[in-house]
Coordinates of C-alpha atoms and ligand atoms in Angstrom, one line a residue:
M644 CA 0.0 0.0 0.0
T645 CA 1.5 3.3 -1.0
S646 CA 1.2 6.6 0.7
E647 CA 4.0 6.5 0.8
N648 CA 4.9 2.9 0.5
V649 CA 5.4 0.9 3.6
T650 CA 7.3 -2.3 3.8
M651 CA 5.7 -4.5 6.3
Q652 CA 8.1 -6.1 8.7
G653 CA 7.4 -8.9 11.1
P654 CA 4.0 -10.0 12.2
V655 CA 0.9 -8.0 11.3
C656 CA 0.2 -5.3 13.9
P657 CA -3.0 -5.9 15.8
L658 CA -5.9 -3.3 15.6
P659 CA -6.6 -0.9 17.2
I660 CA -4.0 1.8 16.5
S661 CA -2.4 3.3 19.5
H662 CA -1.9 7.0 20.3
Y663 CA -4.7 8.5 18.2
D664 CA -8.5 8.5 18.3
H665 CA -9.0 10.7 15.3
I666 CA -7.5 11.4 11.9
M667 CA -5.0 14.3 12.0
L668 CA -3.4 16.2 9.1
G669 CA -0.2 14.4 10.0
H670 CA -1.7 11.0 9.0
G671 CA -1.5 12.3 5.4
S672 CA 2.1 13.6 5.7
G673 CA 3.7 10.6 4.2
G674 CA 5.9 10.4 7.3
K675 CA 5.8 8.3 10.4
M676 CA 2.1 8.9 11.2
T677 CA 1.1 7.9 7.7
H678 CA 3.2 4.8 7.9
D679 CA 1.7 3.8 11.2
L680 CA -1.8 4.3 9.9
V681 CA -1.1 2.3 6.7
K682 CA 0.7 -0.5 8.4
R683 CA -1.5 -0.9 11.5
L684 CA -4.9 -0.3 9.9
F685 CA -4.9 -0.9 6.1
A686 CA -2.1 -3.3 5.6
S687 CA -3.1 -5.5 8.5
A688 CA -6.7 -5.7 7.3
F689 CA -6.0 -6.2 3.6
N690 CA -3.1 -8.5 4.3
N691 CA -1.8 -10.1 1.1
E692 CA 1.6 -10.7 -0.7
A693 CA 1.3 -7.9 -3.3
L694 CA 0.5 -5.3 -0.6
A695 CA 3.1 -6.6 1.8
A696 CA 5.8 -6.2 -0.9
G697 CA 5.5 -2.4 -0.3
D698 CA 6.5 -1.3 -3.8
D699 CA 5.1 1.6 -5.7
S700 CA 2.6 -0.6 -7.5
A701 CA 1.5 -4.1 -7.0
S702 CA 3.0 -7.0 -9.0
L703 CA 0.3 -9.5 -9.6
P704 CA 0.2 -13.1 -10.9
L705 CA -2.2 -13.8 -13.8
P706 CA -4.9 -16.3 -12.8
A707 CA -3.8 -19.8 -13.8
A708 CA -6.6 -20.3 -16.3
A709 CA -5.9 -17.0 -18.0
Q710 CA -2.5 -17.8 -19.4
L711 CA -2.5 -15.5 -22.5
E712 CA -6.1 -16.0 -23.3
G713 CA -9.0 -13.7 -22.9
R714 CA -9.1 -10.0 -22.0
L715 CA -8.8 -7.7 -19.0
S716 CA -11.6 -5.7 -17.6
F717 CA -10.6 -2.6 -15.7
T718 CA -12.9 -0.1 -13.9
T719 CA -12.9 2.7 -11.3
D720 CA -15.5 4.2 -9.0
S721 CA -15.7 6.9 -6.3
H722 CA -17.9 6.5 -3.2
I723 CA -19.3 9.5 -1.4
V724 CA -22.3 8.0 0.3
S725 CA -24.0 9.8 3.2
P726 CA -24.4 8.5 5.9
L727 CA -21.3 6.3 6.0
F728 CA -23.3 3.5 7.7
F729 CA -26.8 2.5 6.6
P730 CA -29.1 -0.5 7.1
G731 CA -27.5 -3.4 5.3
G732 CA -24.1 -1.8 4.6
D733 CA -21.6 1.0 4.8
I734 CA -19.3 2.9 2.5
G735 CA -16.6 0.3 2.6
R736 CA -18.8 -2.7 1.6
L737 CA -20.3 -0.4 -1.1
A738 CA -16.9 0.5 -2.5
V739 CA -15.8 -3.1 -2.8
C740 CA -19.2 -4.5 -4.1
G741 CA -19.7 -1.6 -6.6
T742 CA -16.3 -2.2 -8.2
V743 CA -16.6 -6.0 -8.1
N744 CA -20.0 -5.8 -9.8
D745 CA -18.9 -3.4 -12.6
L746 CA -16.2 -6.0 -13.5
C747 CA -18.8 -8.8 -13.4
M748 CA -21.0 -7.0 -15.9
L749 CA -18.6 -7.9 -18.7
G750 CA -18.6 -11.5 -17.5
A751 CA -15.2 -10.9 -16.0
E752 CA -13.9 -12.8 -13.0
P753 CA -12.9 -10.0 -10.5
L754 CA -9.3 -10.4 -9.3
Y755 CA -7.8 -7.3 -7.8
L756 CA -8.9 -4.0 -6.3
T757 CA -7.2 -0.8 -5.3
A758 CA -8.5 1.5 -2.6
G759 CA -7.8 5.3 -2.3
F760 CA -9.0 7.0 0.8
I761 CA -9.6 10.7 1.2
L762 CA -9.9 11.2 5.0
E763 CA -11.2 14.3 6.8
E764 CA -9.2 15.7 9.6
G765 CA -11.0 14.7 12.8
L766 CA -12.5 11.4 11.5
S767 CA -12.7 8.9 14.3
I768 CA -10.2 6.1 13.9
E769 CA -12.8 3.7 15.1
I770 CA -15.1 4.6 12.2
L771 CA -12.2 4.2 9.8
Q772 CA -11.5 0.7 11.3
R773 CA -15.1 -0.3 10.9
V774 CA -15.1 0.7 7.3
V775 CA -11.8 -1.1 6.6
R776 CA -13.0 -4.3 8.2
A777 CA -16.2 -4.1 6.1
M778 CA -14.0 -3.8 3.0
Q779 CA -12.0 -6.7 3.9
A780 CA -15.1 -8.8 4.7
A781 CA -16.6 -7.9 1.4
A782 CA -13.3 -8.6 -0.5
I783 CA -13.2 -12.1 1.1
E784 CA -16.9 -12.7 0.2
A785 CA -16.2 -11.7 -3.4
G786 CA -12.9 -13.6 -3.5
V787 CA -10.8 -10.5 -4.6
Q788 CA -7.7 -8.9 -3.0
I789 CA -7.1 -5.3 -2.3
V790 CA -3.6 -5.0 -3.6
A791 CA -2.7 -1.3 -3.7
G792 CA -3.9 1.8 -2.0
D793 CA -3.4 5.4 -1.1
T794 CA -4.3 7.7 1.9
K795 CA -4.7 11.4 1.8
V796 CA -6.0 13.7 4.6
V797 CA -7.8 17.0 4.0
E798 CA -8.6 19.7 6.5
K799 CA -11.7 19.6 8.6
G800 CA -14.8 20.7 6.5
K801 CA -13.1 19.7 3.2
A802 CA -14.6 16.2 3.1
D803 CA -17.5 14.4 4.7
G804 CA -15.7 12.0 7.0
L805 CA -14.3 9.9 4.2
F806 CA -14.5 9.3 0.5
I807 CA -13.2 6.1 -1.1
N808 CA -12.0 5.5 -4.7
T809 CA -11.7 1.9 -5.8
A810 CA -10.3 0.5 -9.1
G811 CA -10.8 -3.1 -10.1
L812 CA -9.1 -5.5 -12.5
G813 CA -10.8 -8.6 -13.8
W814 CA -10.2 -11.3 -16.4
I815 CA -12.7 -12.1 -19.2
P816 CA -12.3 -15.6 -20.4
A817 CA -11.6 -16.0 -24.1
G818 CA -14.8 -16.2 -26.2
R819 CA -17.0 -14.4 -23.7
H820 CA -18.7 -11.3 -25.3
I821 CA -21.1 -9.5 -23.0
S822 CA -22.0 -5.8 -23.6
G823 CA -24.8 -3.3 -23.4
S824 CA -24.7 -3.2 -27.2
L825 CA -25.6 -6.8 -27.7
A826 CA -29.3 -6.9 -26.9
R827 CA -31.2 -8.5 -29.9
P828 CA -34.9 -8.6 -30.9
G829 CA -36.4 -11.7 -29.3
D830 CA -34.3 -11.6 -26.2
V831 CA -35.8 -11.8 -22.8
V832 CA -35.1 -9.3 -19.9
L833 CA -34.5 -10.7 -16.4
I834 CA -33.9 -9.0 -13.1
S835 CA -32.3 -10.8 -10.2
G836 CA -34.5 -9.4 -7.5
S837 CA -36.6 -6.5 -6.0
L838 CA -35.8 -2.9 -6.9
G839 CA -35.1 0.3 -5.0
D840 CA -33.8 -1.2 -1.7
H841 CA -30.4 0.5 -1.7
G842 CA -31.6 4.0 -2.5
M843 CA -34.5 3.9 0.0
A844 CA -32.3 2.4 2.8
V845 CA -29.8 5.1 2.5
L846 CA -32.4 7.9 2.2
T847 CA -34.3 6.7 5.2
A848 CA -31.0 6.2 7.2
R849 CA -30.5 10.0 6.9
G850 CA -33.2 10.3 9.5
E851 CA -34.5 13.7 8.1
L852 CA -37.7 12.1 6.9
G853 CA -38.6 10.6 10.3
L854 CA -39.5 7.4 8.6
E855 CA -38.9 4.0 10.1
T856 CA -39.1 1.5 7.2
G857 CA -36.8 -1.4 8.1
I858 CA -35.6 -1.3 4.5
Q859 CA -32.1 -2.9 4.1
S860 CA -29.7 -2.0 1.3
D861 CA -29.1 -4.9 -1.1
V862 CA -25.4 -4.1 -1.5
A863 CA -23.6 -7.4 -2.3
P864 CA -21.0 -8.8 -4.6
L865 CA -22.7 -10.4 -7.6
N866 CA -19.9 -12.4 -9.0
S867 CA -21.1 -15.8 -7.8
L868 CA -24.6 -15.2 -9.0
I869 CA -23.4 -14.1 -12.4
A870 CA -21.1 -17.2 -12.6
A871 CA -24.2 -19.4 -12.0
V872 CA -26.2 -17.5 -14.7
L873 CA -23.5 -17.7 -17.3
K874 CA -23.0 -21.4 -16.6
A875 CA -26.8 -22.0 -17.2
A876 CA -27.1 -19.4 -20.1
P877 CA -23.7 -19.1 -21.7
N878 CA -25.0 -17.0 -24.6
T879 CA -26.2 -14.2 -22.4
H880 CA -25.9 -10.9 -24.3
V881 CA -26.1 -8.2 -21.7
L882 CA -25.4 -7.9 -17.9
R883 CA -25.8 -4.6 -16.1
D884 CA -26.3 -3.5 -12.6
P885 CA -29.1 -0.8 -12.2
T886 CA -27.2 1.4 -9.8
R887 CA -27.7 5.2 -9.9
G888 CA -30.7 6.1 -12.0
G889 CA -32.3 2.7 -11.3
L890 CA -33.8 0.2 -13.7
G891 CA -35.4 2.9 -15.9
T892 CA -32.2 4.8 -16.7
T893 CA -30.1 1.6 -17.1
L894 CA -32.5 0.1 -19.6
N895 CA -32.5 3.3 -21.6
E896 CA -28.8 3.1 -21.8
I897 CA -29.0 -0.5 -23.1
A898 CA -31.8 0.4 -25.6
A899 CA -29.7 3.2 -27.0
Q900 CA -26.5 1.1 -27.1
S901 CA -28.2 -1.8 -28.8
K902 CA -30.5 0.3 -31.0
I903 CA -33.5 -1.8 -30.0
S904 CA -36.7 -1.2 -27.9
I905 CA -37.4 -2.7 -24.6
W906 CA -40.9 -3.7 -23.5
L907 CA -41.5 -4.2 -19.8
D908 CA -44.4 -5.7 -17.9
E909 CA -45.0 -3.5 -14.9
T910 CA -46.8 -6.2 -12.9
A911 CA -43.8 -8.6 -13.3
I912 CA -41.2 -6.1 -11.8
P913 CA -40.4 -7.1 -8.2
V914 CA -40.6 -4.3 -5.7
S915 CA -40.9 -5.1 -2.0
P916 CA -44.0 -3.8 -0.1
A917 CA -41.8 -1.6 2.2
V918 CA -40.0 0.0 -0.8
R919 CA -43.2 0.5 -2.6
S920 CA -45.0 2.2 0.3
A921 CA -41.9 4.4 1.1
C922 CA -41.7 5.4 -2.5
E923 CA -45.4 6.3 -2.6
M924 CA -45.1 8.3 0.6
L925 CA -42.1 10.3 -0.7
G926 CA -43.0 10.6 -4.3
F927 CA -40.3 8.4 -5.8
D928 CA -40.6 5.9 -8.6
P929 CA -38.9 2.6 -7.5
L930 CA -37.9 2.1 -11.1
Y931 CA -35.5 5.0 -10.8
V932 CA -34.1 4.3 -7.3
A933 CA -30.6 2.9 -7.0
N934 CA -29.7 -0.8 -6.4
E935 CA -26.3 -2.1 -5.4
G936 CA -26.9 -5.9 -5.5
K937 CA -29.1 -6.5 -8.5
V938 CA -28.3 -7.4 -12.1
I939 CA -30.3 -7.0 -15.4
V940 CA -29.7 -10.0 -17.6
I941 CA -30.7 -9.9 -21.3
L942 CA -30.4 -13.2 -23.0
P943 CA -31.8 -15.3 -25.9
A944 CA -35.3 -16.6 -25.2
A945 CA -34.0 -20.2 -25.6
E946 CA -31.8 -19.7 -22.5
A947 CA -34.2 -17.6 -20.4
Q948 CA -35.7 -20.3 -18.4
A949 CA -32.3 -21.8 -17.5
G950 CA -30.9 -18.4 -16.6
L951 CA -33.9 -17.5 -14.4
A952 CA -33.8 -20.9 -12.7
A953 CA -30.1 -20.4 -11.9
M954 CA -30.7 -17.0 -10.4
K955 CA -33.6 -18.3 -8.3
Q956 CA -31.4 -21.0 -6.8
H957 CA -28.8 -18.5 -5.7
P958 CA -29.3 -16.7 -2.3
L959 CA -29.1 -13.3 -4.1
G960 CA -31.6 -14.2 -6.8
Q961 CA -34.5 -15.7 -5.0
S962 CA -37.0 -13.1 -6.2
A963 CA -35.6 -13.0 -9.7
A964 CA -38.2 -12.4 -12.5
K965 CA -38.7 -12.2 -16.2
I966 CA -39.7 -8.6 -16.6
G967 CA -39.7 -7.9 -20.4
E968 CA -38.5 -8.5 -23.9
I969 CA -36.5 -6.9 -26.7
K970 CA -38.2 -5.8 -29.9
E971 CA -37.2 -4.3 -33.2
G972 CA -38.3 -0.7 -34.0
S973 CA -38.5 2.4 -31.8
A974 CA -34.8 2.1 -31.3
G975 CA -33.6 3.4 -28.0
R976 CA -37.0 3.4 -26.3
V977 CA -38.2 1.7 -23.2
Q978 CA -41.9 1.1 -22.8
L979 CA -43.9 -0.2 -19.9
R980 CA -47.1 -2.1 -20.1
T981 CA -48.9 -0.8 -16.9
A982 CA -51.0 -2.8 -14.5
F983 CA -54.0 -1.0 -16.0
G984 CA -53.2 -2.2 -19.5
S985 CA -51.9 1.1 -20.8
T986 CA -48.5 1.8 -22.1
R987 CA -46.1 4.5 -20.9
I988 CA -42.6 5.4 -22.0
L989 CA -40.0 4.9 -19.3
D990 CA -37.6 7.7 -20.0
M991 CA -34.1 8.2 -18.7
L992 CA -33.9 9.9 -15.3
A993 CA -33.6 13.7 -15.7
G994 CA -31.3 15.2 -13.1
E995 CA -30.4 13.8 -9.7
M996 CA -33.2 12.4 -7.7
L997 CA -31.2 11.2 -4.6
P998 CA -27.7 12.7 -4.2
R999 CA -25.0 11.0 -2.2
I1000 CA -26.5 7.5 -2.5
C1001 CA -23.3 5.7 -3.5
Ligands
MG707 MG1 -22.5 -0.6 -13.3

């Protein structure tokens, strides 16, 4: 882990960090305080060979199956969620899962992550430890390693506790072609579960609404679910996680990329009763609320049953459903057959509905 780079010596230092309760500007100096923070907190939690080498960048082995076959997927994301902890997750779990999931959406096997921390002076070390432990737990759950990182400290008032940037590297096996541009007329649209849980969990956790909903964020790494889907439905055309902007915005992106139209059946789209009633009360449409543990799968009709069955057998896909199909004509348009039998156009979300959600 750089910032600047620390060579780990001897056994891993136990948490907690001595001397300090809060982040101080000196923790970003690159000097002894930075070294202590990196060594005692980050390096001990994310303990692995590449990080322990203490070089300027991580030297990483290729996965055995990759040899010189296939392609790499590479992504980055910044996380600024408020509050840092919410029902079902926290900024650390979100950072790891968000990046793992973006790699998976190309059918990649996620391998390595980096983590860059922008820390606000005065942040409690105990909060930082909780976040780092959540990141490590999520990394173990997803089977990835956090192999490089960076820490910077900004003055009080210049950040909101902490921000995390993560980058991720994955391996796409040879012959696997999955992209938002590959939806074809006749394809079927599946969703892995109920919509809107993450956005509504974070929003209600802010406490400003005085609303007790019990809604939990769905934040989760999707790689094992997607591996199961691709095993059952190897000719899957599109995978995409409906994060910011929700299902409505994400499907509009796919419709535009693939130059096709998407027809949805409103009654088939899973939304939990708690999310539905919270959305009704607050004037939100759950089809535009963010998810962090759901995937849209678009695949040939011949593989739809197998793909859906694979999702339903997975713990993260139990309420998976077939929600629509791909048609020719009206390229770029998403249309919804409503419960009342009418049709409405589901447009891309205009502006920001829920800021600081991820
Ligand atoms: Mg995504």
